[in-house]
PDB file of C-alpha atoms and ligand atoms in Angstrom:
ATOM      1  CA  MET P   1     -20.566 -49.718 -28.802  1.00  0.00           C
ATOM      2  CA  ALA P   2     -17.968 -49.000 -26.148  1.00  0.00           C
ATOM      3  CA  LEU P   3     -19.050 -49.496 -22.581  1.00  0.00           C
ATOM      4  CA  GLY P   4     -17.456 -47.408 -19.877  1.00  0.00           C
ATOM      5  CA  THR P   5     -17.020 -44.390 -22.113  1.00  0.00           C
ATOM      6  CA  PRO P   6     -20.040 -42.230 -21.419  1.00  0.00           C
ATOM      7  CA  ASN P   7     -18.341 -39.157 -22.894  1.00  0.00           C
ATOM      8  CA  HIS P   8     -18.838 -40.426 -26.386  1.00  0.00           C
ATOM      9  CA  HIS P   9     -20.010 -37.260 -28.072  1.00  0.00           C
ATOM     10  CA  GLY P  10     -16.724 -35.399 -28.338  1.00  0.00           C
ATOM     11  CA  ILE P  11     -15.618 -31.856 -27.732  1.00  0.00           C
ATOM     12  CA  GLY P  12     -17.502 -28.852 -29.005  1.00  0.00           C
ATOM     13  CA  TYR P  13     -20.752 -30.711 -28.698  1.00  0.00           C
ATOM     14  CA  LEU P  14     -22.669 -28.404 -26.400  1.00  0.00           C
ATOM     15  CA  GLN P  15     -25.365 -26.200 -27.950  1.00  0.00           C
ATOM     16  CA  LYS P  16     -24.251 -26.650 -31.537  1.00  0.00           C
ATOM     17  CA  ALA P  17     -25.932 -28.847 -34.063  1.00  0.00           C
ATOM     18  CA  LYS P  18     -29.579 -29.653 -34.401  1.00  0.00           C
ATOM     19  CA  MET P  19     -30.137 -33.054 -32.942  1.00  0.00           C
ATOM     20  CA  LEU P  20     -33.833 -33.540 -33.564  1.00  0.00           C
ATOM     21  CA  ASN P  21     -36.189 -31.834 -35.951  1.00  0.00           C
ATOM     22  CA  VAL P  22     -39.906 -32.453 -35.665  1.00  0.00           C
ATOM     23  CA  GLU P  23     -41.611 -31.337 -38.865  1.00  0.00           C
ATOM     24  CA  MET P  24     -45.370 -30.974 -39.258  1.00  0.00           C
ATOM     25  CA  LEU P  25     -45.945 -33.950 -37.021  1.00  0.00           C
ATOM     26  CA  GLY P  26     -49.505 -35.210 -36.655  1.00  0.00           C
ATOM     27  CA  LYS P  27     -51.332 -37.936 -34.785  1.00  0.00           C
ATOM     28  CA  THR P  28     -55.033 -38.686 -34.941  1.00  0.00           C
ATOM     29  CA  PHE P  29     -56.939 -41.072 -32.708  1.00  0.00           C
ATOM     30  CA  GLY P  30     -60.141 -41.933 -34.512  1.00  0.00           C
ATOM     31  CA  GLY P  31     -60.979 -38.559 -36.003  1.00  0.00           C
ATOM     32  CA  PHE P  32     -59.409 -36.613 -33.147  1.00  0.00           C
ATOM     33  CA  HIS P  33     -56.213 -34.626 -33.779  1.00  0.00           C
ATOM     34  CA  ALA P  34     -54.134 -35.167 -30.659  1.00  0.00           C
ATOM     35  CA  VAL P  35     -51.083 -33.650 -32.400  1.00  0.00           C
ATOM     36  CA  LYS P  36     -51.388 -31.439 -35.438  1.00  0.00           C
ATOM     37  CA  ASN P  37     -48.815 -29.630 -37.615  1.00  0.00           C
ATOM     38  CA  CYS P  38     -46.361 -29.769 -34.750  1.00  0.00           C
ATOM     39  CA  SER P  39     -42.865 -28.488 -35.569  1.00  0.00           C
ATOM     40  CA  PHE P  40     -39.882 -27.779 -33.327  1.00  0.00           C
ATOM     41  CA  GLU P  41     -36.216 -28.595 -32.969  1.00  0.00           C
ATOM     42  CA  ILE P  42     -34.002 -29.823 -30.185  1.00  0.00           C
ATOM     43  CA  LYS P  43     -30.396 -28.673 -30.231  1.00  0.00           C
ATOM     44  CA  ALA P  44     -27.629 -31.008 -29.203  1.00  0.00           C
ATOM     45  CA  GLY P  45     -26.545 -30.225 -25.652  1.00  0.00           C
ATOM     46  CA  SER P  46     -29.725 -28.390 -24.713  1.00  0.00           C
ATOM     47  CA  ILE P  47     -32.233 -29.091 -22.005  1.00  0.00           C
ATOM     48  CA  THR P  48     -35.421 -28.305 -23.880  1.00  0.00           C
ATOM     49  CA  GLY P  49     -38.661 -27.949 -21.935  1.00  0.00           C
ATOM     50  CA  LEU P  50     -42.000 -29.107 -23.306  1.00  0.00           C
ATOM     51  CA  ILE P  51     -44.922 -27.590 -21.447  1.00  0.00           C
ATOM     52  CA  GLY P  52     -48.596 -26.892 -22.030  1.00  0.00           C
ATOM     53  CA  PRO P  53     -51.998 -27.570 -20.501  1.00  0.00           C
ATOM     54  CA  ASN P  54     -53.330 -31.097 -20.019  1.00  0.00           C
ATOM     55  CA  GLY P  55     -54.344 -32.638 -23.321  1.00  0.00           C
ATOM     56  CA  ALA P  56     -51.983 -30.403 -25.345  1.00  0.00           C
ATOM     57  CA  GLY P  57     -50.368 -33.443 -26.966  1.00  0.00           C
ATOM     58  CA  LYS P  58     -47.038 -33.473 -25.098  1.00  0.00           C
ATOM     59  CA  SER P  59     -46.990 -37.150 -24.144  1.00  0.00           C
ATOM     60  CA  THR P  60     -48.238 -38.200 -27.575  1.00  0.00           C
ATOM     61  CA  THR P  61     -45.376 -36.221 -29.127  1.00  0.00           C
ATOM     62  CA  PHE P  62     -42.891 -37.971 -26.814  1.00  0.00           C
ATOM     63  CA  ASN P  63     -44.446 -41.316 -27.710  1.00  0.00           C
ATOM     64  CA  MET P  64     -43.890 -40.652 -31.394  1.00  0.00           C
ATOM     65  CA  ILE P  65     -40.290 -39.497 -30.898  1.00  0.00           C
ATOM     66  CA  ALA P  66     -39.589 -42.628 -28.831  1.00  0.00           C
ATOM     67  CA  GLY P  67     -41.307 -44.944 -31.313  1.00  0.00           C
ATOM     68  CA  GLU P  68     -44.205 -45.922 -29.088  1.00  0.00           C
ATOM     69  CA  GLU P  69     -46.806 -44.379 -31.394  1.00  0.00           C
ATOM     70  CA  VAL P  70     -46.659 -44.205 -35.190  1.00  0.00           C
ATOM     71  CA  PRO P  71     -47.237 -40.667 -36.491  1.00  0.00           C
ATOM     72  CA  THR P  72     -50.186 -40.116 -38.810  1.00  0.00           C
ATOM     73  CA  SER P  73     -48.202 -37.473 -40.690  1.00  0.00           C
ATOM     74  CA  GLY P  74     -44.983 -35.498 -40.601  1.00  0.00           C
ATOM     75  CA  LYS P  75     -41.298 -36.228 -40.036  1.00  0.00           C
ATOM     76  CA  ILE P  76     -38.998 -36.802 -37.101  1.00  0.00           C
ATOM     77  CA  ILE P  77     -35.444 -36.132 -38.224  1.00  0.00           C
ATOM     78  CA  PHE P  78     -32.871 -37.473 -35.758  1.00  0.00           C
ATOM     79  CA  GLU P  79     -29.258 -36.711 -36.641  1.00  0.00           C
ATOM     80  CA  GLY P  80     -30.221 -36.148 -40.254  1.00  0.00           C
ATOM     81  CA  GLU P  81     -32.378 -39.248 -40.737  1.00  0.00           C
ATOM     82  CA  ASN P  82     -36.169 -39.443 -40.814  1.00  0.00           C
ATOM     83  CA  VAL P  83     -36.950 -41.914 -38.041  1.00  0.00           C
ATOM     84  CA  ALA P  84     -40.725 -41.365 -37.910  1.00  0.00           C
ATOM     85  CA  GLY P  85     -42.526 -44.672 -37.491  1.00  0.00           C
ATOM     86  CA  LEU P  86     -39.462 -46.720 -36.505  1.00  0.00           C
ATOM     87  CA  PRO P  87     -40.107 -49.040 -33.565  1.00  0.00           C
ATOM     88  CA  GLY P  88     -38.908 -48.091 -30.092  1.00  0.00           C
ATOM     89  CA  HIS P  89     -36.064 -50.602 -29.919  1.00  0.00           C
ATOM     90  CA  LYS P  90     -34.517 -49.232 -33.134  1.00  0.00           C
ATOM     91  CA  LEU P  91     -34.697 -45.692 -31.790  1.00  0.00           C
ATOM     92  CA  PHE P  92     -33.243 -46.865 -28.489  1.00  0.00           C
ATOM     93  CA  HIS P  93     -30.209 -48.210 -30.355  1.00  0.00           C
ATOM     94  CA  LYS P  94     -29.891 -44.919 -32.206  1.00  0.00           C
ATOM     95  CA  GLY P  95     -29.719 -43.150 -28.855  1.00  0.00           C
ATOM     96  CA  ILE P  96     -33.260 -41.968 -28.076  1.00  0.00           C
ATOM     97  CA  VAL P  97     -34.242 -43.067 -24.579  1.00  0.00           C
ATOM     98  CA  ARG P  98     -37.485 -42.280 -22.831  1.00  0.00           C
ATOM     99  CA  THR P  99     -38.136 -42.512 -19.106  1.00  0.00           C
ATOM    100  CA  PHE P 100     -41.533 -42.768 -17.573  1.00  0.00           C
ATOM    101  CA  GLN P 101     -43.659 -40.850 -15.123  1.00  0.00           C
ATOM    102  CA  ILE P 102     -43.979 -43.928 -12.960  1.00  0.00           C
ATOM    103  CA  PRO P 103     -40.642 -45.449 -11.927  1.00  0.00           C
ATOM    104  CA  HIS P 104     -40.411 -49.014 -13.165  1.00  0.00           C
ATOM    105  CA  GLU P 105     -37.548 -50.385 -11.140  1.00  0.00           C
ATOM    106  CA  PHE P 106     -37.269 -54.095 -10.352  1.00  0.00           C
ATOM    107  CA  LYS P 107     -38.276 -53.998  -6.697  1.00  0.00           C
ATOM    108  CA  ARG P 108     -36.653 -57.312  -5.718  1.00  0.00           C
ATOM    109  CA  LEU P 109     -33.333 -56.595  -7.378  1.00  0.00           C
ATOM    110  CA  THR P 110     -30.717 -54.489  -5.667  1.00  0.00           C
ATOM    111  CA  VAL P 111     -29.988 -50.986  -6.885  1.00  0.00           C
ATOM    112  CA  LEU P 112     -26.741 -52.188  -8.485  1.00  0.00           C
ATOM    113  CA  GLU P 113     -28.474 -55.147 -10.140  1.00  0.00           C
ATOM    114  CA  ASN P 114     -31.140 -52.813 -11.502  1.00  0.00           C
ATOM    115  CA  LEU P 115     -28.434 -51.033 -13.473  1.00  0.00           C
ATOM    116  CA  MET P 116     -26.622 -54.185 -14.508  1.00  0.00           C
ATOM    117  CA  VAL P 117     -29.695 -55.617 -16.251  1.00  0.00           C
ATOM    118  CA  VAL P 118     -30.105 -52.572 -18.498  1.00  0.00           C
ATOM    119  CA  PRO P 119     -27.431 -52.930 -21.231  1.00  0.00           C
ATOM    120  CA  PRO P 120     -29.103 -52.983 -24.617  1.00  0.00           C
ATOM    121  CA  SER P 121     -27.141 -55.499 -26.628  1.00  0.00           C
ATOM    122  CA  GLN P 122     -25.605 -58.841 -25.736  1.00  0.00           C
ATOM    123  CA  PRO P 123     -22.561 -60.215 -27.573  1.00  0.00           C
ATOM    124  CA  GLY P 124     -23.589 -62.666 -30.266  1.00  0.00           C
ATOM    125  CA  GLU P 125     -22.962 -66.107 -28.754  1.00  0.00           C
ATOM    126  CA  ASN P 126     -23.557 -67.934 -32.011  1.00  0.00           C
ATOM    127  CA  ILE P 127     -20.573 -66.678 -33.907  1.00  0.00           C
ATOM    128  CA  LEU P 128     -18.105 -67.264 -31.083  1.00  0.00           C
ATOM    129  CA  SER P 129     -16.715 -70.538 -29.786  1.00  0.00           C
ATOM    130  CA  ASN P 130     -17.790 -71.473 -26.262  1.00  0.00           C
ATOM    131  CA  PHE P 131     -14.399 -70.508 -24.943  1.00  0.00           C
ATOM    132  CA  MET P 132     -14.389 -67.129 -26.653  1.00  0.00           C
ATOM    133  CA  ALA P 133     -17.978 -66.526 -25.612  1.00  0.00           C
ATOM    134  CA  ARG P 134     -17.130 -67.150 -21.967  1.00  0.00           C
ATOM    135  CA  LEU P 135     -14.265 -64.670 -22.183  1.00  0.00           C
ATOM    136  CA  ALA P 136     -16.534 -62.141 -23.858  1.00  0.00           C
ATOM    137  CA  VAL P 137     -19.245 -62.548 -21.239  1.00  0.00           C
ATOM    138  CA  GLY P 138     -16.720 -62.211 -18.418  1.00  0.00           C
ATOM    139  CA  GLN P 139     -15.207 -59.109 -19.970  1.00  0.00           C
ATOM    140  CA  ARG P 140     -18.621 -57.677 -20.628  1.00  0.00           C
ATOM    141  CA  GLU P 141     -19.820 -58.275 -17.114  1.00  0.00           C
ATOM    142  CA  ARG P 142     -16.801 -56.429 -15.759  1.00  0.00           C
ATOM    143  CA  GLU P 143     -17.474 -53.501 -18.060  1.00  0.00           C
ATOM    144  CA  VAL P 144     -21.151 -53.433 -17.170  1.00  0.00           C
ATOM    145  CA  ARG P 145     -20.340 -53.561 -13.454  1.00  0.00           C
ATOM    146  CA  GLU P 146     -17.812 -50.733 -13.781  1.00  0.00           C
ATOM    147  CA  ARG P 147     -20.279 -48.632 -15.670  1.00  0.00           C
ATOM    148  CA  ALA P 148     -23.034 -49.308 -13.117  1.00  0.00           C
ATOM    149  CA  GLU P 149     -20.693 -48.436 -10.255  1.00  0.00           C
ATOM    150  CA  ASP P 150     -19.664 -45.237 -11.973  1.00  0.00           C
ATOM    151  CA  ALA P 151     -23.327 -44.281 -12.424  1.00  0.00           C
ATOM    152  CA  LEU P 152     -24.171 -45.009  -8.781  1.00  0.00           C
ATOM    153  CA  LYS P 153     -21.254 -42.897  -7.537  1.00  0.00           C
ATOM    154  CA  PHE P 154     -22.190 -40.084  -9.909  1.00  0.00           C
ATOM    155  CA  LEU P 155     -25.795 -40.126  -8.695  1.00  0.00           C
ATOM    156  CA  SER P 156     -24.967 -40.374  -4.955  1.00  0.00           C
ATOM    157  CA  LEU P 157     -26.658 -43.780  -4.792  1.00  0.00           C
ATOM    158  CA  TRP P 158     -23.475 -45.659  -3.911  1.00  0.00           C
ATOM    159  CA  HIS P 159     -24.455 -46.094  -0.257  1.00  0.00           C
ATOM    160  CA  VAL P 160     -27.712 -47.854  -1.225  1.00  0.00           C
ATOM    161  CA  ARG P 161     -26.240 -50.038  -3.980  1.00  0.00           C
ATOM    162  CA  ASP P 162     -27.044 -53.303  -2.165  1.00  0.00           C
ATOM    163  CA  GLU P 163     -30.560 -52.319  -1.022  1.00  0.00           C
ATOM    164  CA  PHE P 164     -33.612 -53.641  -2.812  1.00  0.00           C
ATOM    165  CA  ALA P 165     -34.748 -50.977  -5.269  1.00  0.00           C
ATOM    166  CA  GLY P 166     -38.302 -51.280  -3.928  1.00  0.00           C
ATOM    167  CA  LYS P 167     -37.112 -49.676  -0.683  1.00  0.00           C
ATOM    168  CA  LEU P 168     -35.847 -46.464  -2.270  1.00  0.00           C
ATOM    169  CA  SER P 169     -37.648 -43.159  -1.765  1.00  0.00           C
ATOM    170  CA  GLY P 170     -39.521 -41.555  -4.672  1.00  0.00           C
ATOM    171  CA  GLY P 171     -36.622 -39.222  -5.369  1.00  0.00           C
ATOM    172  CA  GLN P 172     -34.031 -41.992  -5.219  1.00  0.00           C
ATOM    173  CA  LYS P 173     -36.116 -43.976  -7.711  1.00  0.00           C
ATOM    174  CA  LYS P 174     -35.931 -41.031 -10.091  1.00  0.00           C
ATOM    175  CA  LEU P 175     -32.165 -40.987  -9.672  1.00  0.00           C
ATOM    176  CA  LEU P 176     -32.095 -44.733 -10.359  1.00  0.00           C
ATOM    177  CA  GLU P 177     -34.093 -44.044 -13.504  1.00  0.00           C
ATOM    178  CA  LEU P 178     -31.402 -41.600 -14.589  1.00  0.00           C
ATOM    179  CA  GLY P 179     -28.860 -44.305 -13.733  1.00  0.00           C
ATOM    180  CA  ARG P 180     -30.597 -46.741 -16.047  1.00  0.00           C
ATOM    181  CA  THR P 181     -30.300 -44.136 -18.775  1.00  0.00           C
ATOM    182  CA  MET P 182     -26.583 -43.862 -18.036  1.00  0.00           C
ATOM    183  CA  MET P 183     -26.207 -47.586 -18.744  1.00  0.00           C
ATOM    184  CA  THR P 184     -27.285 -47.035 -22.340  1.00  0.00           C
ATOM    185  CA  ASP P 185     -25.598 -45.060 -25.077  1.00  0.00           C
ATOM    186  CA  ALA P 186     -28.334 -42.457 -24.899  1.00  0.00           C
ATOM    187  CA  LYS P 187     -27.887 -39.191 -26.748  1.00  0.00           C
ATOM    188  CA  LEU P 188     -31.372 -37.723 -26.435  1.00  0.00           C
ATOM    189  CA  VAL P 189     -33.124 -38.423 -23.134  1.00  0.00           C
ATOM    190  CA  LEU P 190     -36.859 -37.783 -22.960  1.00  0.00           C
ATOM    191  CA  LEU P 191     -37.980 -37.203 -19.381  1.00  0.00           C
ATOM    192  CA  ASP P 192     -41.714 -37.298 -18.738  1.00  0.00           C
ATOM    193  CA  GLU P 193     -42.362 -35.487 -15.459  1.00  0.00           C
ATOM    194  CA  PRO P 194     -39.130 -36.197 -13.576  1.00  0.00           C
ATOM    195  CA  GLY P 195     -40.568 -34.173 -10.676  1.00  0.00           C
ATOM    196  CA  ALA P 196     -43.730 -36.242 -10.205  1.00  0.00           C
ATOM    197  CA  GLY P 197     -43.835 -37.915  -6.793  1.00  0.00           C
ATOM    198  CA  VAL P 198     -40.568 -36.385  -5.620  1.00  0.00           C
ATOM    199  CA  ASN P 199     -40.457 -34.423  -2.369  1.00  0.00           C
ATOM    200  CA  PRO P 200     -39.190 -30.831  -2.618  1.00  0.00           C
ATOM    201  CA  SER P 201     -35.716 -31.387  -1.144  1.00  0.00           C
ATOM    202  CA  LEU P 202     -34.967 -34.351  -3.404  1.00  0.00           C
ATOM    203  CA  MET P 203     -36.401 -32.375  -6.276  1.00  0.00           C
ATOM    204  CA  LEU P 204     -33.369 -30.106  -6.024  1.00  0.00           C
ATOM    205  CA  GLU P 205     -31.113 -33.137  -6.187  1.00  0.00           C
ATOM    206  CA  VAL P 206     -32.871 -34.601  -9.242  1.00  0.00           C
ATOM    207  CA  ARG P 207     -32.637 -31.184 -10.876  1.00  0.00           C
ATOM    208  CA  GLY P 208     -28.951 -30.901 -10.087  1.00  0.00           C
ATOM    209  CA  MET P 209     -28.266 -34.359 -11.504  1.00  0.00           C
ATOM    210  CA  ILE P 210     -30.002 -33.580 -14.790  1.00  0.00           C
ATOM    211  CA  SER P 211     -27.925 -30.433 -15.071  1.00  0.00           C
ATOM    212  CA  ARG P 212     -24.684 -32.310 -14.323  1.00  0.00           C
ATOM    213  CA  LEU P 213     -25.541 -35.109 -16.757  1.00  0.00           C
ATOM    214  CA  ARG P 214     -25.797 -32.498 -19.471  1.00  0.00           C
ATOM    215  CA  GLN P 215     -22.621 -30.672 -18.480  1.00  0.00           C
ATOM    216  CA  GLU P 216     -20.379 -33.583 -17.617  1.00  0.00           C
ATOM    217  CA  ARG P 217     -21.788 -36.458 -19.634  1.00  0.00           C
ATOM    218  CA  ARG P 218     -23.052 -34.553 -22.646  1.00  0.00           C
ATOM    219  CA  TYR P 219     -26.619 -35.798 -22.735  1.00  0.00           C
ATOM    220  CA  THR P 220     -29.304 -33.782 -24.472  1.00  0.00           C
ATOM    221  CA  PHE P 221     -32.624 -33.636 -22.647  1.00  0.00           C
ATOM    222  CA  CYS P 222     -36.202 -32.870 -23.484  1.00  0.00           C
ATOM    223  CA  ILE P 223     -38.374 -32.567 -20.381  1.00  0.00           C
ATOM    224  CA  ILE P 224     -42.134 -32.570 -19.921  1.00  0.00           C
ATOM    225  CA  GLU P 225     -42.874 -31.164 -16.477  1.00  0.00           C
ATOM    226  CA  HIS P 226     -45.668 -29.376 -14.643  1.00  0.00           C
ATOM    227  CA  ASP P 227     -43.338 -27.994 -11.982  1.00  0.00           C
ATOM    228  CA  MET P 228     -42.461 -24.577 -13.375  1.00  0.00           C
ATOM    229  CA  ASP P 229     -39.603 -24.129 -10.917  1.00  0.00           C
ATOM    230  CA  LEU P 230     -37.856 -27.135 -12.413  1.00  0.00           C
ATOM    231  CA  ILE P 231     -38.564 -25.923 -15.945  1.00  0.00           C
ATOM    232  CA  ALA P 232     -37.321 -22.414 -15.139  1.00  0.00           C
ATOM    233  CA  ALA P 233     -34.164 -23.722 -13.474  1.00  0.00           C
ATOM    234  CA  LEU P 234     -33.153 -26.170 -16.192  1.00  0.00           C
ATOM    235  CA  CYS P 235     -34.737 -25.504 -19.527  1.00  0.00           C
ATOM    236  CA  ASP P 236     -33.742 -23.271 -22.407  1.00  0.00           C
ATOM    237  CA  PRO P 237     -35.553 -23.102 -24.694  1.00  0.00           C
ATOM    238  CA  ILE P 238     -39.058 -23.902 -23.509  1.00  0.00           C
ATOM    239  CA  ILE P 239     -41.585 -25.030 -26.092  1.00  0.00           C
ATOM    240  CA  VAL P 240     -45.248 -24.420 -25.295  1.00  0.00           C
ATOM    241  CA  MET P 241     -47.797 -26.766 -26.833  1.00  0.00           C
ATOM    242  CA  ALA P 242     -51.542 -26.188 -26.921  1.00  0.00           C
ATOM    243  CA  ALA P 243     -54.241 -28.120 -28.776  1.00  0.00           C
ATOM    244  CA  GLY P 244     -51.712 -30.385 -30.483  1.00  0.00           C
ATOM    245  CA  SER P 245     -49.446 -27.684 -31.939  1.00  0.00           C
ATOM    246  CA  VAL P 246     -46.597 -25.465 -30.845  1.00  0.00           C
ATOM    247  CA  LEU P 247     -47.973 -22.197 -29.546  1.00  0.00           C
ATOM    248  CA  THR P 248     -44.639 -20.498 -28.944  1.00  0.00           C
ATOM    249  CA  LYS P 249     -41.111 -21.054 -27.703  1.00  0.00           C
ATOM    250  CA  GLY P 250     -38.625 -19.000 -25.783  1.00  0.00           C
ATOM    251  CA  THR P 251     -37.011 -18.461 -22.421  1.00  0.00           C
ATOM    252  CA  MET P 252     -39.086 -18.653 -19.239  1.00  0.00           C
ATOM    253  CA  ALA P 253     -39.238 -14.845 -19.091  1.00  0.00           C
ATOM    254  CA  GLU P 254     -40.521 -14.653 -22.654  1.00  0.00           C
ATOM    255  CA  ILE P 255     -43.112 -17.316 -22.019  1.00  0.00           C
ATOM    256  CA  ARG P 256     -44.320 -15.725 -18.795  1.00  0.00           C
ATOM    257  CA  ALA P 257     -44.847 -12.465 -20.644  1.00  0.00           C
ATOM    258  CA  ASN P 258     -46.861 -14.118 -23.423  1.00  0.00           C
ATOM    259  CA  GLN P 259     -50.597 -13.498 -23.123  1.00  0.00           C
ATOM    260  CA  GLU P 260     -51.458 -16.375 -25.486  1.00  0.00           C
ATOM    261  CA  VAL P 261     -49.711 -18.820 -23.179  1.00  0.00           C
ATOM    262  CA  LEU P 262     -51.715 -17.620 -20.212  1.00  0.00           C
ATOM    263  CA  GLU P 263     -54.921 -17.968 -22.209  1.00  0.00           C
ATOM    264  CA  ALA P 264     -53.995 -21.489 -23.352  1.00  0.00           C
ATOM    265  CA  TYR P 265     -53.535 -22.535 -19.733  1.00  0.00           C
ATOM    266  CA  LEU P 266     -56.762 -20.881 -18.649  1.00  0.00           C
ATOM    267  CA  GLY P 267     -58.623 -22.575 -21.483  1.00  0.00           C
ATOM    268  CA  GLY P 268     -57.000 -25.982 -20.838  1.00  0.00           C
ATOM    269  CA  ASP P 269     -58.448 -28.949 -19.013  1.00  0.00           C
ATOM    270  CA  ASP P 270     -56.465 -28.188 -15.877  1.00  0.00           C
ATOM    271  CA  ALA P 271     -57.534 -24.550 -15.436  1.00  0.00           C
TER     272      ALA P 271
HETATM  273  P1  ADP U 301     -50.595 -34.121 -22.654  1.00  0.00           P
HETATM  274  O1  ADP U 301     -49.487 -35.071 -22.407  1.00  0.00           O
HETATM  275  O2  ADP U 301     -50.152 -32.808 -23.185  1.00  0.00           O
HETATM  276  O3  ADP U 301     -51.472 -33.933 -21.463  1.00  0.00           O
HETATM  277  P2  ADP U 301     -51.586 -36.192 -24.431  1.00  0.00           P
HETATM  278  O4  ADP U 301     -50.583 -36.284 -25.519  1.00  0.00           O
HETATM  279  O5  ADP U 301     -51.545 -37.205 -23.373  1.00  0.00           O
HETATM  280  O6  ADP U 301     -51.534 -34.721 -23.803  1.00  0.00           O
HETATM  281  O7  ADP U 301     -53.029 -36.219 -25.076  1.00  0.00           O
HETATM  282  C1  ADP U 301     -53.438 -35.341 -26.115  1.00  0.00           C
HETATM  283  C2  ADP U 301     -54.875 -35.629 -26.465  1.00  0.00           C
HETATM  284  O8  ADP U 301     -54.946 -36.883 -27.131  1.00  0.00           O
HETATM  285  C3  ADP U 301     -55.793 -35.723 -25.257  1.00  0.00           C
HETATM  286  O9  ADP U 301     -57.031 -35.166 -25.594  1.00  0.00           O
HETATM  287  C4  ADP U 301     -55.909 -37.213 -25.045  1.00  0.00           C
HETATM  288  O10 ADP U 301     -57.152 -37.536 -24.443  1.00  0.00           O
HETATM  289  C5  ADP U 301     -55.817 -37.756 -26.461  1.00  0.00           C
HETATM  290  N1  ADP U 301     -55.211 -39.101 -26.491  1.00  0.00           N
HETATM  291  C6  ADP U 301     -53.959 -39.417 -26.108  1.00  0.00           C
HETATM  292  N2  ADP U 301     -53.705 -40.714 -26.303  1.00  0.00           N
HETATM  293  C7  ADP U 301     -54.851 -41.239 -26.833  1.00  0.00           C
HETATM  294  C8  ADP U 301     -55.255 -42.552 -27.275  1.00  0.00           C
HETATM  295  N3  ADP U 301     -54.410 -43.588 -27.196  1.00  0.00           N
HETATM  296  N4  ADP U 301     -56.498 -42.696 -27.768  1.00  0.00           N
HETATM  297  C9  ADP U 301     -57.329 -41.657 -27.846  1.00  0.00           C
HETATM  298  N5  ADP U 301     -57.029 -40.406 -27.462  1.00  0.00           N
HETATM  299  C10 ADP U 301     -55.809 -40.187 -26.974  1.00  0.00           C
HETATM  300 MG1   MG U 302     -48.918 -36.150 -20.623  1.00  0.00          MG
END
């Protein structure tokens, strides 16, 4: 895996192939169907929104795609391969990366250090001589540092690179979270409520960064978010879940005009 080459998906990548296909996915807890016959696709290069009332099964679906929950039934086809039930670290290496509602930065590491600790794989020390290993580690550290610095400049966090991450604002922590993603060879990035805990002005910045990461760095996103402004600004298509299944999908205008969607929200836990 080549570090320092974030544009690893090639030309003609935007909005073409299917990246992920969720087919008749199901998850039961005890006898309760949290997700049921859930099917949708995510196209490479898209920013796909996943919305729906509380309890619709959005987070459980993310958990299954990221390998944090094992599906009870159905398939998750990622780049042509059924990955349902694989553990999270395997999916991470395949390029599926999930970020969390609650930022989990290392508070007592600097912003730069927070990025430098992310890289997923270490060179295998065992097969190399000590001398070769030292060279490899030195080379690797340089590459990791360059990649971290590139991410911090991209995200406008360069000026706070030597601050402790614990001192960042809520919005800056979200940007750092995106930075951690940029340290991996992520293809599909699952964002669970990137807007939570972010003040409105920084919200615009987080939004803008997601959009630029898609355009300039070729990431594909799927976003769960309650803030409909963010969804409307970024996402196409938008998938609406209710009671564990997909209710409908479309553009924001199509979804706003859909009476069933309105009823699902009114009937949901968060009415
Ligand atoms: P959403 O993210 O759309 O709000 P969730 O996927 O978190 O919905 O939850 C869907 C349903 O599954 C909810 O009724 C929730 O209470 C239930 N649920 C989620 N995780 C568990 C679990 N680990 N054990 C039991 N029930 C769960
Ligand atoms: Mg949720």
